[in-house]
XYZ file of C-alpha atoms in Angstrom:
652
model
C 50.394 -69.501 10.898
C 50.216 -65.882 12.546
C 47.692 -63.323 11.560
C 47.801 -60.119 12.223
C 44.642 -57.432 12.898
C 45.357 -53.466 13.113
C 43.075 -51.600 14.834
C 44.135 -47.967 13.147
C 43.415 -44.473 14.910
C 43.004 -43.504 11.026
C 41.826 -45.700 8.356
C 41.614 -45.713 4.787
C 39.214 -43.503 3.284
C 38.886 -44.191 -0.217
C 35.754 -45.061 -0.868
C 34.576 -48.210 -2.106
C 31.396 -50.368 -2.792
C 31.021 -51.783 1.021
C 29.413 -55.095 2.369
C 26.140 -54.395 3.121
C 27.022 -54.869 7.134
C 30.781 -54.020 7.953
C 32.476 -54.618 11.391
C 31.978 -51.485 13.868
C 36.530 -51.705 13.906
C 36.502 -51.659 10.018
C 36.593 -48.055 7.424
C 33.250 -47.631 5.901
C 32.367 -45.368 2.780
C 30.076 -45.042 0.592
C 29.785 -44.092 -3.065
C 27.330 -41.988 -4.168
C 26.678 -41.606 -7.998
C 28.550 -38.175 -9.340
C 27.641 -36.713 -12.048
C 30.279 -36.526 -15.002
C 33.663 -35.109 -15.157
C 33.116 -31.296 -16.322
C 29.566 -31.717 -15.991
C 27.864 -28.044 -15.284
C 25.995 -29.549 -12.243
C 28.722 -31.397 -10.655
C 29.350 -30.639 -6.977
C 32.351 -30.737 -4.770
C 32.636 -34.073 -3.113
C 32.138 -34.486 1.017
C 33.457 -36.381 3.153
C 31.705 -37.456 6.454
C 33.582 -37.901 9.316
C 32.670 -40.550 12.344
C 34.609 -40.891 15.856
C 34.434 -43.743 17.409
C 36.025 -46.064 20.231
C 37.461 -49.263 20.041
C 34.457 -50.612 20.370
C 32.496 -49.056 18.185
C 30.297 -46.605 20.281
C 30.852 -42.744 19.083
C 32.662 -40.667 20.670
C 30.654 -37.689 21.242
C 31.242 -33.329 22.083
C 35.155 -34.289 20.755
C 36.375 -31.256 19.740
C 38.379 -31.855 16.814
C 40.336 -29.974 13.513
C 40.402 -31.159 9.716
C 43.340 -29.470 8.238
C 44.408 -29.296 4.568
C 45.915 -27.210 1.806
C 43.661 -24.264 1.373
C 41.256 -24.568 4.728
C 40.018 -26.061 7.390
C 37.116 -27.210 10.023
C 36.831 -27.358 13.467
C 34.171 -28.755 14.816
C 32.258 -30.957 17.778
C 31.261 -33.779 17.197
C 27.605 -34.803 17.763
C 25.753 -37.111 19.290
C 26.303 -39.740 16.255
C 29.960 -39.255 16.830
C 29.536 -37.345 13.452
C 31.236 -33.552 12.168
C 30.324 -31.860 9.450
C 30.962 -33.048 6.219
C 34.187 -31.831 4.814
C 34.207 -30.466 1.433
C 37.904 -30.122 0.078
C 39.348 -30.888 -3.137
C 39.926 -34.420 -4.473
C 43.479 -35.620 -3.287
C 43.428 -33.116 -1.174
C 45.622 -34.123 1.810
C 43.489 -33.931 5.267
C 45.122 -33.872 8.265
C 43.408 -34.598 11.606
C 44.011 -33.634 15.214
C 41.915 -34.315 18.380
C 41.401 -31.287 21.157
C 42.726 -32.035 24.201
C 41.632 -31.134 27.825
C 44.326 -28.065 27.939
C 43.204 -26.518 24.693
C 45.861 -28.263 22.988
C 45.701 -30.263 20.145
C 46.857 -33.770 19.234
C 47.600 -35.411 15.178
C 45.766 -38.686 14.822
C 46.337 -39.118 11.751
C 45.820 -38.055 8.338
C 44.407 -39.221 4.636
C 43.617 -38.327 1.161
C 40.004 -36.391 -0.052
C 37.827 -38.951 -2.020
C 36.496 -37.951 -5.825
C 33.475 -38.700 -4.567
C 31.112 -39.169 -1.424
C 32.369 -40.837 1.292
C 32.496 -42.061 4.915
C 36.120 -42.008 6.982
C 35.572 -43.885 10.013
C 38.586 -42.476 12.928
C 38.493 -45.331 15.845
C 40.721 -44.659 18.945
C 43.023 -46.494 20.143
C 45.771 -47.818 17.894
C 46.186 -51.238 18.337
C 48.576 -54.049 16.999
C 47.438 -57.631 17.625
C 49.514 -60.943 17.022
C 47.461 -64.045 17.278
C 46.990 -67.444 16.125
C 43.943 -69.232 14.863
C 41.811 -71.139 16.727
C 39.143 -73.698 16.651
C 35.908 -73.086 18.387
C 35.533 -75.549 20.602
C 37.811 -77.107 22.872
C 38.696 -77.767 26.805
C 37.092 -75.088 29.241
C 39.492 -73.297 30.943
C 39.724 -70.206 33.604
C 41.440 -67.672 31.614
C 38.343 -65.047 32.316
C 40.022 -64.795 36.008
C 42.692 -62.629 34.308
C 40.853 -59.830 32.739
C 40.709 -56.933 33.986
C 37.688 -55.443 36.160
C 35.518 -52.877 35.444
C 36.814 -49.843 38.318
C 35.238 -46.804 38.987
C 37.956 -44.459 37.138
C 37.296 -46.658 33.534
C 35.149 -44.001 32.892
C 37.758 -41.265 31.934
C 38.898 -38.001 32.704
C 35.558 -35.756 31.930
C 35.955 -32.242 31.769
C 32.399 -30.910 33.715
C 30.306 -28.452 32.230
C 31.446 -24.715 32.164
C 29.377 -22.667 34.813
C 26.453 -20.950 32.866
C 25.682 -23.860 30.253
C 22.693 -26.101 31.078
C 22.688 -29.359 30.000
C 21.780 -29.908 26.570
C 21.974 -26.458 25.654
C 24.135 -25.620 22.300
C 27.607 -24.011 23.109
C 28.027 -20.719 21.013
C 31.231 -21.181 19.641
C 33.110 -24.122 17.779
C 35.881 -25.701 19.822
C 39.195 -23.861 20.307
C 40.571 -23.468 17.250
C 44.070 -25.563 16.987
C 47.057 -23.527 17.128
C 49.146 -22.253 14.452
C 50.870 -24.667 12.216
C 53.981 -23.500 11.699
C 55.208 -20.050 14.273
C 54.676 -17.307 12.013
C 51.478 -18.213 10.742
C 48.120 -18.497 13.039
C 45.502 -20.630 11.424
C 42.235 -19.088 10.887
C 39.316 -20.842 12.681
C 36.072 -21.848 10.266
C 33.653 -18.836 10.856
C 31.093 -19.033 13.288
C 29.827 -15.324 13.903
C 32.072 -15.330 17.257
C 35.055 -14.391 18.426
C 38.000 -16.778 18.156
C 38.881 -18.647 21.420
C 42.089 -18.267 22.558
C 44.557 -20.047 20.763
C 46.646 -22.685 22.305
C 50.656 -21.972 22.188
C 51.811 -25.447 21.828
C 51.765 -25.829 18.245
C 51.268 -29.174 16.425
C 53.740 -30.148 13.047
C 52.487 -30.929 9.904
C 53.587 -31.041 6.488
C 51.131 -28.193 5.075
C 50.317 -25.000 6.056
C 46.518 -24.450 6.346
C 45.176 -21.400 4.349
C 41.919 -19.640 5.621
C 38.691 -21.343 4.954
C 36.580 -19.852 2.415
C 34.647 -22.596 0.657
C 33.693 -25.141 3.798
C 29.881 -23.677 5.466
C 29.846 -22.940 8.777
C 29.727 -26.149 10.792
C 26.343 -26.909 13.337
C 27.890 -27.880 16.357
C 25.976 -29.754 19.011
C 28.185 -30.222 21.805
C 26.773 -29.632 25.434
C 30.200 -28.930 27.234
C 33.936 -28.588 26.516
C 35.618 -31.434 24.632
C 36.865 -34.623 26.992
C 40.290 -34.858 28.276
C 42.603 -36.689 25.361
C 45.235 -38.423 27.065
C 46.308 -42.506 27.258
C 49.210 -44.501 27.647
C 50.912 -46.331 24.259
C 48.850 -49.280 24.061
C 50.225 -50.485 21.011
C 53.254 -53.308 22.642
C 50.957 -54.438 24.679
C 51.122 -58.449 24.504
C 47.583 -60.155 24.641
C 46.805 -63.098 26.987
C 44.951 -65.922 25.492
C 43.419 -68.712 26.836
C 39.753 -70.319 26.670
C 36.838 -69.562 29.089
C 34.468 -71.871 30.773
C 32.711 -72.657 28.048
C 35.855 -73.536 25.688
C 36.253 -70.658 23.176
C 38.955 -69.349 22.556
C 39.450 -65.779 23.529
C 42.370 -62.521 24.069
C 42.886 -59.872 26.334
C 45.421 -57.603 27.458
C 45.837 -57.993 31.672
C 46.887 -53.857 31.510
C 43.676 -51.928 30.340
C 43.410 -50.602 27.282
C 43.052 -46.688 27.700
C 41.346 -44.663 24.837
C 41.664 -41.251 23.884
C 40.106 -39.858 26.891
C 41.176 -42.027 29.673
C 38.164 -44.793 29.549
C 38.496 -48.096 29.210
C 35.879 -50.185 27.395
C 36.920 -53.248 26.154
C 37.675 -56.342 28.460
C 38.342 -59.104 25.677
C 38.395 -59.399 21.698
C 37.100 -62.409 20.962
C 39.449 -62.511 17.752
C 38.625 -65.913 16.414
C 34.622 -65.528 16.451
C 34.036 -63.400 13.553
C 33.103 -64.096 10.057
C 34.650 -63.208 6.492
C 31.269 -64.208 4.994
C 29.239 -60.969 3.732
C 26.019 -59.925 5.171
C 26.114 -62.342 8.419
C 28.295 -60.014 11.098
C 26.445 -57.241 12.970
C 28.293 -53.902 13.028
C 28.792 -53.202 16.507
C 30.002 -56.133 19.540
C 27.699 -54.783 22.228
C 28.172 -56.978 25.749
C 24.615 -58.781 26.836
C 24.649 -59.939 30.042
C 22.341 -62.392 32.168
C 21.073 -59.413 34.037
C 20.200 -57.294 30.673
C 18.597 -60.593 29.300
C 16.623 -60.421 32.608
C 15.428 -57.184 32.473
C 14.268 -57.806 28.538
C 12.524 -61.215 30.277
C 10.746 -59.032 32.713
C 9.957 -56.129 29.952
C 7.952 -58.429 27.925
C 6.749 -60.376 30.750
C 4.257 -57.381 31.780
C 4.237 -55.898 28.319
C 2.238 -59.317 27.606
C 0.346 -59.295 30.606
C -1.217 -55.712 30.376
C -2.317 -56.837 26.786
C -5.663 -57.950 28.858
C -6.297 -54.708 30.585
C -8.555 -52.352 29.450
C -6.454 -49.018 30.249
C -9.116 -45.265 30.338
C -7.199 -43.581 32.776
C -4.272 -42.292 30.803
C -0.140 -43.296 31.058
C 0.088 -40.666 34.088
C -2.871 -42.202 35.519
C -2.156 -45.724 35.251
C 1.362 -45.369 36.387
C 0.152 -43.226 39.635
C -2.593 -45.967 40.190
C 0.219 -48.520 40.503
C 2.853 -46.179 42.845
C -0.286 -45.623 45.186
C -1.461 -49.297 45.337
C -4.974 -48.390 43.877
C -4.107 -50.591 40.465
C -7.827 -52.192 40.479
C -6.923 -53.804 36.422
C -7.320 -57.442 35.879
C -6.378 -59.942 33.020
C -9.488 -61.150 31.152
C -10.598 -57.176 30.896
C -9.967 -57.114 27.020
C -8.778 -59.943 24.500
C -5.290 -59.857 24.358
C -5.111 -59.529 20.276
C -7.594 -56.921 20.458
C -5.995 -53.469 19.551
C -7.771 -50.934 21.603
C -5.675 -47.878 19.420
C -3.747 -46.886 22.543
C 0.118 -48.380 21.848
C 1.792 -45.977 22.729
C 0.086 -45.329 26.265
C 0.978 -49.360 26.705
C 4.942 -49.041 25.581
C 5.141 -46.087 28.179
C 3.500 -47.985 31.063
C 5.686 -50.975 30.158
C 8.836 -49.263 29.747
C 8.470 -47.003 33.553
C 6.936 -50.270 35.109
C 9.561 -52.539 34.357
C 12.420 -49.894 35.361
C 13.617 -49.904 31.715
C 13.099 -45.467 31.899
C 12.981 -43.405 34.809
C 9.245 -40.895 34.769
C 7.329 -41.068 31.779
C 8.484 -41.488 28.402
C 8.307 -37.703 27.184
C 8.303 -36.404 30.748
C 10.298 -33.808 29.941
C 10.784 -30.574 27.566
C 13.642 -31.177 25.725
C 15.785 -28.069 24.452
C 14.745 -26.373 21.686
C 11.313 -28.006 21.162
C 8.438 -26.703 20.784
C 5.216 -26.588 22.822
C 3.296 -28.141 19.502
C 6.671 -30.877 18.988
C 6.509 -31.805 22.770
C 2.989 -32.364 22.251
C 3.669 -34.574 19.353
C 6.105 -36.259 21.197
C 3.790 -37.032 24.162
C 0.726 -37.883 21.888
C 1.702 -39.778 18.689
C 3.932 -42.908 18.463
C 5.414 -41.734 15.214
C 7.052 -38.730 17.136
C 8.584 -41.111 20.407
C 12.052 -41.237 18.600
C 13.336 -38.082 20.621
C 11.838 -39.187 23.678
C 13.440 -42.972 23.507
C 16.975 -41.192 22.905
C 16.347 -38.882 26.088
C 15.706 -41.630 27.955
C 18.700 -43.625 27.303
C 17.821 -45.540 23.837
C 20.126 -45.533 20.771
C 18.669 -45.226 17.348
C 19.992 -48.538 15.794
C 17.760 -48.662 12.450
C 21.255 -48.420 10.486
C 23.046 -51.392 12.015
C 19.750 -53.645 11.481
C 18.263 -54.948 8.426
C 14.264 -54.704 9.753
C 12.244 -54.837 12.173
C 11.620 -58.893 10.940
C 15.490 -58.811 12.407
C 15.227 -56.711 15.604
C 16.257 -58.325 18.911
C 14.014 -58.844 21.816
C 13.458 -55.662 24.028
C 13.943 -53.465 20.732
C 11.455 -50.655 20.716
C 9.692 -50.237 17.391
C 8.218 -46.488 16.007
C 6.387 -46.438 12.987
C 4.941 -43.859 10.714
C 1.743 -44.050 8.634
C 2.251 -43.713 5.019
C 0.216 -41.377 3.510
C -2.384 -43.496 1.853
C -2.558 -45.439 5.264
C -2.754 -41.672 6.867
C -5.582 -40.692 4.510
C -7.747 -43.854 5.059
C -7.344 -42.946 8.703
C -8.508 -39.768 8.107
C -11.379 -40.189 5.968
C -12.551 -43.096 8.845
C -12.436 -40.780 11.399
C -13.730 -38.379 9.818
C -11.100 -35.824 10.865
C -9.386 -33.877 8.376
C -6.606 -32.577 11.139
C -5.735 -36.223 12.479
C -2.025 -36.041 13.028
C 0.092 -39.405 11.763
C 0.141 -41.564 15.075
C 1.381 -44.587 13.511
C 2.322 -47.267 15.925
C 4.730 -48.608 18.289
C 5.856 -51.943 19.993
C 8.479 -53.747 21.620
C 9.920 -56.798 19.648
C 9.429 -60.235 21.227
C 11.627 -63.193 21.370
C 8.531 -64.484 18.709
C 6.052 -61.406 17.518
C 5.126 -57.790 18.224
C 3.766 -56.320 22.026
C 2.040 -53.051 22.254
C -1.687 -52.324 23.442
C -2.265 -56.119 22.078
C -0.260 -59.335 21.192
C 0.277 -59.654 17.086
C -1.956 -62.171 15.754
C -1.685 -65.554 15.536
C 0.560 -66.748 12.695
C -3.276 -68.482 11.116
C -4.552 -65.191 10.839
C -3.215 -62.355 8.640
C 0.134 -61.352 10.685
C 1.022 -57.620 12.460
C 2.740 -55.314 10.803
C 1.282 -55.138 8.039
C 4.119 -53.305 6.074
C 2.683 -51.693 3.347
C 0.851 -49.673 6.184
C 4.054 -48.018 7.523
C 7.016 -45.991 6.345
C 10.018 -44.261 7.899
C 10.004 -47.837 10.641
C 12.543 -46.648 13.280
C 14.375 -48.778 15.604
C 15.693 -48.061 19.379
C 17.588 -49.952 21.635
C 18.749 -49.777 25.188
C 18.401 -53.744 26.947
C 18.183 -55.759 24.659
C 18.608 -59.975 23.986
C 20.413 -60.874 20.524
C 19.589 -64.504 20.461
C 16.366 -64.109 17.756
C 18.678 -62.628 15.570
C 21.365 -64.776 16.154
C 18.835 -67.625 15.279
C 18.272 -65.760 12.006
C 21.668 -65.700 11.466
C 22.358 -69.163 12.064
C 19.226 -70.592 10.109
C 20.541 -68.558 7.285
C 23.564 -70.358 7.108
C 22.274 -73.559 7.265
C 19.531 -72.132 4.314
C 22.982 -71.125 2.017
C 24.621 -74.846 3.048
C 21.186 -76.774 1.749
C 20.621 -74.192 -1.095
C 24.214 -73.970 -2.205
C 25.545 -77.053 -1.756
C 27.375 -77.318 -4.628
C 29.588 -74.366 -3.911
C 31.893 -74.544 -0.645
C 32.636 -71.102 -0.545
C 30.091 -69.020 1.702
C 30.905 -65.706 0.020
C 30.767 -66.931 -3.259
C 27.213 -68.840 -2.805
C 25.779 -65.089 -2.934
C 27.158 -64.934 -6.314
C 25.334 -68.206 -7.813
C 22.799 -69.040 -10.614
C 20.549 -71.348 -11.034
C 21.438 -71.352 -14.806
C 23.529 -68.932 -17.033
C 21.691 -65.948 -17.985
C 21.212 -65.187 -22.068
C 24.334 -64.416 -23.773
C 26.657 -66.332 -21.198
C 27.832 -69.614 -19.940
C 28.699 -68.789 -16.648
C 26.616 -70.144 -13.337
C 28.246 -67.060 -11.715
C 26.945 -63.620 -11.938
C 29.706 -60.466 -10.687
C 27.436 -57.671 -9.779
C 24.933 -56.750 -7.616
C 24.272 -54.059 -8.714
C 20.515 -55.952 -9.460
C 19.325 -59.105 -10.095
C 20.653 -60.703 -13.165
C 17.794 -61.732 -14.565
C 16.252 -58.359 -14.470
C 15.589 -57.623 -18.626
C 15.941 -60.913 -19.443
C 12.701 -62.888 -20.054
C 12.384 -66.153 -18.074
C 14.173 -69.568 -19.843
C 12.419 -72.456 -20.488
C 12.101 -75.320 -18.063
C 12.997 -76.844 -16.344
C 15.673 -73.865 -15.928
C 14.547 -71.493 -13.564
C 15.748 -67.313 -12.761
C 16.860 -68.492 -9.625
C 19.764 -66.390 -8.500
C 22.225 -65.822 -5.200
C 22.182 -67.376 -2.107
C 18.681 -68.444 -1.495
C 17.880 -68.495 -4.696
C 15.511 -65.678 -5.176
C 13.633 -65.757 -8.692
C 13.874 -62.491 -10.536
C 9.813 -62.327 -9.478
C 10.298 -62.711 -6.045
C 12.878 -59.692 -6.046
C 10.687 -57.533 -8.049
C 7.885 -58.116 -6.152
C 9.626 -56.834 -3.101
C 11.164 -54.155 -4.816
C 7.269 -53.340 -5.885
C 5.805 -53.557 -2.685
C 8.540 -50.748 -1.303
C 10.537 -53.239 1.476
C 13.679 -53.424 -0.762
C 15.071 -49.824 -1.982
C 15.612 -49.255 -5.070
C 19.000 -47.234 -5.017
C 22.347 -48.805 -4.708
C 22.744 -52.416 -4.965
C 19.674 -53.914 -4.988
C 20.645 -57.980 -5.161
C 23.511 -57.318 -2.668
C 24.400 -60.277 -0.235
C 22.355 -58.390 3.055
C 19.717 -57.518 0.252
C 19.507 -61.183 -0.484
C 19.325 -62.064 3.142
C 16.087 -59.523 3.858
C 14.407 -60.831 0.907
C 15.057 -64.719 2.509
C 13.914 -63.694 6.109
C 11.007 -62.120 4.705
C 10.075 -65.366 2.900
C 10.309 -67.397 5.580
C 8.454 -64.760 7.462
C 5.184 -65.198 4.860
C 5.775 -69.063 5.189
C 4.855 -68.297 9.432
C 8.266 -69.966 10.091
C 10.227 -66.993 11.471
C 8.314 -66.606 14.714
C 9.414 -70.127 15.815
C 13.258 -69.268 13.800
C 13.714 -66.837 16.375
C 12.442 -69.516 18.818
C 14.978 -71.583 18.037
C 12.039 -74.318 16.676
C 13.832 -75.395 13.805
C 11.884 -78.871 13.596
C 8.413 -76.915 14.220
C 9.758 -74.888 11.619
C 10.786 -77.375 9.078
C 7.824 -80.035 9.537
C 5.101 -77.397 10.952
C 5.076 -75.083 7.816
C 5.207 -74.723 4.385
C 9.266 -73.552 4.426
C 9.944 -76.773 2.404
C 7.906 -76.253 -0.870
C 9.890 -72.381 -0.499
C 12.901 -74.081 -0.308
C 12.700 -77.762 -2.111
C 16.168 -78.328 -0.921
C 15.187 -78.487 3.107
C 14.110 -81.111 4.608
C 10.631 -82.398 3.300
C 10.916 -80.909 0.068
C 11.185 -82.369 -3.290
C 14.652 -81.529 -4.478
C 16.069 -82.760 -0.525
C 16.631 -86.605 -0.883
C 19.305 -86.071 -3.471
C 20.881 -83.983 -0.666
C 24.262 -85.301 0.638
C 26.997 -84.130 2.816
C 30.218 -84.268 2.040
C 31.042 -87.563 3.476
C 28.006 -88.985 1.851
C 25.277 -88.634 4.541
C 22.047 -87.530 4.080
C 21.071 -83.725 4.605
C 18.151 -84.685 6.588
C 16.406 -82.846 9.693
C 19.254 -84.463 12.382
C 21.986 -82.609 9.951
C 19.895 -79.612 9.804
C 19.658 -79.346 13.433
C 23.550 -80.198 14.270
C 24.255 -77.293 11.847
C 21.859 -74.861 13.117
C 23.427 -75.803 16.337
C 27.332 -74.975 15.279
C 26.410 -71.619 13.391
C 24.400 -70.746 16.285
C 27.322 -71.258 18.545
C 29.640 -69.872 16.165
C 27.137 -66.756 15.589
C 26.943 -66.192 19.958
C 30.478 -65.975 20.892
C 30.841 -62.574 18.549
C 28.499 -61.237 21.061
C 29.968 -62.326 23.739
């Protein structure tokens, strides 16, 4: 049977209730609750608007115009791939063109104004795919020798940066405004304070005639130089190859390159067949993790580890000198490593600069419109290193992970003191003016590595979470297999908890019995846990509920303790996976998870009286496969090995 997968420049906007993690190539929105219709305080919905490539990086300083009956915006986008957000009537027709190198601009597509909040996701290019399903496994074969390589001129046509404008500084003016829609009629430009640009005389048809803006605010734009060349060939009858690689999975590529709105190329194969329909389990954006990134992570922890033992005095600066002029005198045994010596963020910097990860010192620099007292910050408290990671190559990636329980290895960590943590601090140091250091640390393949190596999984584990708010997390070389472990043991959790139902999705979705009022062993929302209001039944019934099967306590309890939100849906398939990783994380079982110890796990811990259906636990002997076998620890492991397999090839 054929399948088909579209790959739109434009895709639907209406906004919906999402899964909690959607593919980086898929329309996102979100809802937002609006107050009633004729209500005195209701506001004018917005719409946000992201550009991104194929795959799944934004596209950022794009200058480009939102057109529809009674205004318009023109904008850059920013450094999120993000405009403005677009406030137009409901139904509203928006129609949206790209600025290319010449000035000129280009239709890419066009849809219809939401009631209500939302979040329109524009990907570039348009792409048509034909293929046919595969299984996973099967004979290795060479078709990786056809790809296309990586050449010097993948990296697009880049206009450079106007004489006069320093990098990073803010331009003054919006992007050209487009030219007028129909030849009579010039379009008026959303108001900035400036002159108009010049306007571009190759005008681009559409149905409506914009009208001048009067109700959209002026936009904030961000970009640091003119908008990049928009030009491509028609990918869109391009026939993929398909073949298997050495290892035997299946996989599709085009042998002509794929060439995005601005002349770059990105995106060497698809891997079509290696993602999953089941909620909550894909990550949001296929990022390509090679054997030399894994290395560098390797080496990153590797000395972030070993400088847990030295007892630095001298300062990042100093340290860091000491070690370019060969005077480095430290040696291991100088402090216990799982002593904290209150200096983190001195030991991230000296890891990060000694193992080549960032060039200088992290917060070398003066970045543009800071402050003295914010560089300061920046330099001085590990709460504040967020702008400094990003100007040093790191991406803020907080959105597209559940926690920190779920970061990869290499991730660095930035955390902020809550206030009652702050005050404690405060009132111990007796210093009224302390500023909110908080903490930072890179994620290990097991724990945490700053100044000192978390503790032990015997004594009380690091973070402790109630301690920190506003948890941040950055990314530039990185190693996914701990989370793809997570993933995978996941699965297998769902398969031993949820045996009874086949369907992965729908396993989110059970109940242990049917709440008050009801038969069903099937609950439809998420919108919390369905047990919430409803006092407990008797036994041996239990409020066990979803994939894991949380009991209503359980949830509360996290929602109590401030790790779950309260807004939105709160039971929500990637809700219900959080709540599972952080029971397995109080059980000490998710250091060796990420390991990949799922005996140690299993047999080491107490995971089996959290779970009674694993291995070891009291509910497990009635456990049977479908053909009748028992669900014991060789099943567990087989299956931990296929979902881990399946879970690797969508980063591949």
């Amino acid at each position: 049977m054929n399948t088909y997968e579209e790959l739109a420049d434009i895709e639907a906007a209406t906004p919906h209730e999402p899964a909690p993690e959607e593919s980086a190539l898929q329309t996102s929105a979100v809802d937002e609750a609006a107050p009633a219709e004729g209500s005195a305080t209701a506001q004018p919905p917005e719409l946000s608007i992201c550009v991104r490539a194929l795959d799944g990086e934004p596209i950022v300083k794009l200058g480009v115009n939102v057109c529809w009956d009674g205004g318009e915006l023109t904008a850059f986008t920013n450094a999120e791939g993000l405009l403005p957000p677009v406030k137009a009537p409901p139904g509203a027709v928006l129609t949206l063109a790209v600025q290319r190198f010449n000035k000129t601009y280009k239709e890419i597509g066009a849809t219809v104004m939401p009631a209500s909040n939302g979040l329109l996701t524009a990907i570039s290019p348009s792409l048509v795919l034909e293929t046919k399903t595969e299984i996973h496994v099967g004979t290795p074969g060479t078709a990786e020798a056809a790809i296309p390589k990586s050449e010097a001129s993948d990296a697009g046509d880049l206009m450079p940066t106007p004489p006069g404008i320093a990098t990073g500084a803010a331009p003054e003016h919006a992007p050209s405004a487009p030219p007028a829609r129909n030849a009579d009629k010039a379009a008026t430009p959303q108001a900035t304070g400036k002159a108009a640009p010049a306007q571009s005389t190759k005008p681009v048809p559409v149905q409506a005639t914009p009208k001048p803006a009067t109700a959209v605010p002026t936009a904030a734009h961000s970009a640091t130089s003119a908008p990049r060349k928009i030009s491509g060939a028609d990918n869109t009858k391009q026939a993929p190859q398909t073949g298997r690689n050495e290892r035997g999975h299946p996989i599709a590529f085009h042998t002509q390159k794929l060439i995005d709105w601005w002349g770059s190329w990105r995106l060497p194969t698809l891997n079509l067949w290696g993602e999953s329909a089941v909620q909550g389990t894909a990550p949001k954006t296929r990022v390509a993790v090679n054997a030399e990134m894994v290395q560098q992570v390797q080496a990153l922890l590797a000395f972030a580890k070993e400088q847990t033992e030295y007892d630095y005095t001298e300062g990042t600066a100093g340290v860091l000198t000491s070690m370019t002029n060969r005077t480095f005198k430290h040696k291991s045994g100088e402090k216990e490593a799982y002593d904290s010596t209150g200096l983190c963020y001195t030991y991230v910097k000296v890891a990060l600069t000694r193992s080549k990860i960032v060039d200088g010192i992290l917060g070398d620099k003066k970045l543009d419109r800071q402050s003295a007292a914010e560089h300061y910050a920046m330099q001085d408290s590990a709460s504040k290193a967020g702008p400094a990671l990003l100007a040093k190559g790191f991406r803020d990636v907080t959105a597209s992970v559940p926690d920190a329980r779920w970061a990869a290895a290499g991730d660095v960590i930035v955390y902020e003191w809550t206030d009652e943590t702050w005050a404690r601090r405060k009132k111990k140091k007796k210093n009224d003016k302390l500023p909110n250091h908080g903490h930072i640390d890179i994620r290990d393949y097991e724990f945490y590595v700053s100044d000192f190596l978390t503790l032990p999984p015997n004594k009380p584990a690091h973070p402790r979470w109630a301690e920190y708010t506003n948890i941040r997390i950055y990314r530039k070389v990185f190693d996914p297999l701990p989370t793809q472990r997570i993933r995978a043991f996941l699965r297998c959790l769902r398969e031993f908890e949820c045996q009874a139902e086949q369907d992965d999705t729908k396993r989110y979705q059970m109940l242990n019995c049917a709440v008050p009022g009801t038969s069903a062993r099937r609950f439809s929302s998420y919108r919390t846990h369905p047990w919430k209001g409803f006092p407990p039944p008797a036994r041996p019934y239990s409020t066990a509920a979803g994939a894991y099967q949380i009991l209503a306590s359980t949830w509360q309890e996290k929602i109590d303790q401030g790790l779950i939100t309260d807004r939105g849906d709160i039971f929500s398939p990637a809700i219900q996976d959080r709540i599972a990783v952080m029971k397995i994380e109080e059980r000490n079982a998710l250091h060796l998870i990420r390991m990949g110890k799922i005996k140690e796990a299993i047999e080491g811990t107490t995971l089996p009286k959290e779970w009674t259906s694993l291995p070891g636990g009291g509910e497990n002997a009635r456990r049977r496969t479908a053909d009748g076998k028992p669900m014991n620890m060789t099943y567990l492991q087989s299956l931990f090995d296929q979902y881990l397999s399946e879970e690797r090839i969508r980063w591949e």
